[in-house]
C-alpha atoms as a printed R data frame, in Angstrom:
    type eleno elety resid chain resno       x      y      z
1   ATOM     1    CA   UNK     A     1 -32.622 42.800 -3.486
2   ATOM     2    CA   UNK     A     2 -30.402 39.810 -4.042
3   ATOM     3    CA   UNK     A     3 -28.394 40.694 -0.876
4   ATOM     4    CA   UNK     A     4 -31.598 40.999  1.122
5   ATOM     5    CA   UNK     A     5 -32.750 37.598 -0.080
6   ATOM     6    CA   UNK     A     6 -29.387 36.041  0.670
7   ATOM     7    CA   UNK     A     7 -29.392 37.574  4.158
8   ATOM     8    CA   UNK     A     8 -32.973 36.419  4.736
9   ATOM     9    CA   UNK     A     9 -31.938 32.859  3.683
10  ATOM    10    CA   UNK     A    10 -28.928 32.920  6.034
11  ATOM    11    CA   UNK     A    11 -30.992 34.175  8.978
12  ATOM    12    CA   UNK     A    12 -33.661 31.522  8.322
13  ATOM    13    CA   UNK     A    13 -31.122 28.730  7.973
14  ATOM    14    CA   UNK     A    14 -29.438 29.801 11.237
15  ATOM    15    CA   UNK     A    15 -32.729 29.800 13.087
16  ATOM    16    CA   UNK     A    16 -33.663 26.348 11.625
17  ATOM    17    CA   UNK     A    17 -30.244 24.882 12.479
18  ATOM    18    CA   UNK     A    18 -30.145 26.180 16.054
19  ATOM    19    CA   UNK     A    19 -33.686 24.979 16.635
20  ATOM    20    CA   UNK     A    20 -33.005 21.455 15.340
21  ATOM    21    CA   UNK     A    21 -29.678 21.148 17.223
22  ATOM    22    CA   UNK     A    22 -31.273 22.421 20.433
23  ATOM    23    CA   UNK     A    23 -34.076 19.829 20.226
24  ATOM    24    CA   UNK     A    24 -32.318 16.830 18.683
25  ATOM    25    CA   UNK     A    25 -28.643 17.339 19.489
26  ATOM    26    CA   UNK     A    26 -25.471 17.697 17.446
27  ATOM    27    CA   UNK     A    27 -26.014 14.450 15.420
28  ATOM    28    CA   UNK     A    28 -29.389 15.557 14.095
29  ATOM    29    CA   UNK     A    29 -29.938 15.175 10.359
30  ATOM    30    CA   UNK     A    30 -33.476 16.546 10.104
31  ATOM    31    CA   UNK     A    31 -33.991 18.974  7.243
32  ATOM    32    CA   UNK     A    32 -37.215 20.931  6.610
33  ATOM    33    CA   UNK     A    33 -39.031 20.441  3.348
34  ATOM    34    CA   UNK     A    34 -38.910 23.150  0.659
35  ATOM    35    CA   UNK     A    35 -42.418 24.246  1.638
36  ATOM    36    CA   UNK     A    36 -41.414 24.512  5.341
37  ATOM    37    CA   UNK     A    37 -38.319 26.532  4.449
38  ATOM    38    CA   UNK     A    38 -40.416 28.839  2.260
39  ATOM    39    CA   UNK     A    39 -42.937 29.315  5.126
40  ATOM    40    CA   UNK     A    40 -40.159 29.967  7.676
41  ATOM    41    CA   UNK     A    41 -38.354 32.355  5.387
42  ATOM    42    CA   UNK     A    42 -41.589 34.339  4.909
43  ATOM    43    CA   UNK     A    43 -42.153 34.316  8.668
44  ATOM    44    CA   UNK     A    44 -38.615 35.667  9.266
45  ATOM    45    CA   UNK     A    45 -39.177 38.353  6.621
46  ATOM    46    CA   UNK     A    46 -42.472 39.426  8.228
47  ATOM    47    CA   UNK     A    47 -40.927 39.432 11.682
48  ATOM    48    CA   UNK     A    48 -38.214 41.760 10.489
49  ATOM    49    CA   UNK     A    49 -40.791 43.998  8.717
50  ATOM    50    CA   UNK     A    50 -42.683 44.213 12.102
51  ATOM    51    CA   UNK     A    51 -39.497 45.498 13.736
52  ATOM    52    CA   UNK     A    52 -39.187 42.318 15.868
53  ATOM    53    CA   UNK     A    53 -36.044 40.275 16.372
54  ATOM    54    CA   UNK     A    54 -35.990 37.190 14.152
55  ATOM    55    CA   UNK     A    55 -33.286 35.647 16.421
56  ATOM    56    CA   UNK     A    56 -36.018 35.235 19.051
57  ATOM    57    CA   UNK     A    57 -37.708 32.662 16.812
58  ATOM    58    CA   UNK     A    58 -37.452 28.973 17.570
59  ATOM    59    CA   UNK     A    59 -38.863 26.230 15.362
60  ATOM    60    CA   UNK     A    60 -39.071 23.139 17.528
61  ATOM    61    CA   UNK     A    61 -39.484 19.906 15.528
62  ATOM    62    CA   UNK     A    62 -42.225 17.670 16.961
63  ATOM    63    CA   UNK     A    63 -42.580 13.931 16.802
64  ATOM    64    CA   UNK     A    64 -45.669 14.265 14.606
65  ATOM    65    CA   UNK     A    65 -43.598 16.004 11.881
66  ATOM    66    CA   UNK     A    66 -44.926 19.475 12.794
67  ATOM    67    CA   UNK     A    67 -42.987 22.376 14.112
68  ATOM    68    CA   UNK     A    68 -43.917 24.270 17.304
69  ATOM    69    CA   UNK     A    69 -43.020 27.907 16.757
70  ATOM    70    CA   UNK     A    70 -41.961 30.149 19.601
71  ATOM    71    CA   UNK     A    71 -40.880 33.751 19.898
72  ATOM    72    CA   UNK     A    72 -38.581 34.037 22.937
73  ATOM    73    CA   UNK     A    73 -40.452 32.273 25.658
74  ATOM    74    CA   UNK     A    74 -43.874 32.611 24.013
75  ATOM    75    CA   UNK     A    75 -45.494 29.786 22.050
76  ATOM    76    CA   UNK     A    76 -47.079 31.318 18.954
77  ATOM    77    CA   UNK     A    77 -48.447 28.308 17.100
78  ATOM    78    CA   UNK     A    78 -47.701 25.159 15.186
79  ATOM    79    CA   UNK     A    79 -47.308 24.348 11.522
80  ATOM    80    CA   UNK     A    80 -47.374 20.982  9.724
81  ATOM    81    CA   UNK     A    81 -46.765 20.982  6.018
82  ATOM    82    CA   UNK     A    82 -45.524 17.405  5.623
83  ATOM    83    CA   UNK     A    83 -48.650 15.254  5.919
84  ATOM    84    CA   UNK     A    84 -51.594 14.751  3.588
85  ATOM    85    CA   UNK     A    85 -53.608 16.672  6.153
86  ATOM    86    CA   UNK     A    86 -51.680 19.851  6.813
87  ATOM    87    CA   UNK     A    87 -52.447 22.368  9.507
88  ATOM    88    CA   UNK     A    88 -51.532 25.653 11.206
89  ATOM    89    CA   UNK     A    89 -52.351 26.414 14.788
90  ATOM    90    CA   UNK     A    90 -52.994 30.063 15.610
91  ATOM    91    CA   UNK     A    91 -53.217 31.147 19.263
92  ATOM    92    CA   UNK     A    92 -55.768 33.778 20.068
93  ATOM    93    CA   UNK     A    93 -55.625 35.709 23.344
94  ATOM    94    CA   UNK     A    94 -54.615 33.770 26.434
95  ATOM    95    CA   UNK     A    95 -56.739 30.652 26.010
96  ATOM    96    CA   UNK     A    96 -58.169 30.259 22.532
97  ATOM    97    CA   UNK     A    97 -56.717 28.318 19.626
98  ATOM    98    CA   UNK     A    98 -57.785 28.159 16.007
99  ATOM    99    CA   UNK     A    99 -56.589 25.299 13.794
100 ATOM   100    CA   UNK     A   100 -56.564 25.836 10.016
101 ATOM   101    CA   UNK     A   101 -56.401 22.666  7.964
102 ATOM   102    CA   UNK     A   102 -55.610 21.569  4.427
103 ATOM   103    CA   UNK     A   103 -54.779 24.955  3.014
104 ATOM   104    CA   UNK     A   104 -52.205 25.762  0.336
105 ATOM   105    CA   UNK     A   105 -48.800 27.083  1.295
106 ATOM   106    CA   UNK     A   106 -49.820 30.536  0.066
107 ATOM   107    CA   UNK     A   107 -52.902 30.438  2.304
108 ATOM   108    CA   UNK     A   108 -50.873 29.359  5.357
109 ATOM   109    CA   UNK     A   109 -48.459 32.277  4.629
110 ATOM   110    CA   UNK     A   110 -51.398 34.613  4.482
111 ATOM   111    CA   UNK     A   111 -52.053 33.844  8.178
112 ATOM   112    CA   UNK     A   112 -48.549 34.777  9.334
113 ATOM   113    CA   UNK     A   113 -49.747 38.296 10.318
114 ATOM   114    CA   UNK     A   114 -52.013 36.651 12.892
115 ATOM   115    CA   UNK     A   115 -48.907 35.136 14.530
116 ATOM   116    CA   UNK     A   116 -47.221 38.519 14.499
117 ATOM   117    CA   UNK     A   117 -50.278 40.097 16.061
118 ATOM   118    CA   UNK     A   118 -50.136 37.427 18.806
119 ATOM   119    CA   UNK     A   119 -46.443 38.052 19.411
120 ATOM   120    CA   UNK     A   120 -47.133 41.751 19.855
121 ATOM   121    CA   UNK     A   121 -50.008 40.911 22.237
122 ATOM   122    CA   UNK     A   122 -47.638 38.756 24.344
123 ATOM   123    CA   UNK     A   123 -44.912 41.394 24.350
124 ATOM   124    CA   UNK     A   124 -47.423 43.976 25.587
125 ATOM   125    CA   UNK     A   125 -47.606 42.297 29.002
């Protein structure tokens, strides 16, 4: 169990680092909050449980302090846990979007399966 948690942390840190460097360059000093890291680690865990490749994840930092989350070339949603008014964007089908606002971290995490369902929908094409 400890090894799995350590490996999960390493995988999540690698994805966060590559995403920030890709967006902001080598001199970037952005670091996600503890809540963001917890959310991303849970996302990576659930991606692995769904037999998807976590290395396809990309967490793009946005100027409004949110992260745009992609799986390969597919956008899957956005998450902002830094502001007083937090939100999570969930894409539905090809054109619909649902925005969940001002939930607890646990509640946002409970919606991760919807992102995974959307990834599988995209990969079906």
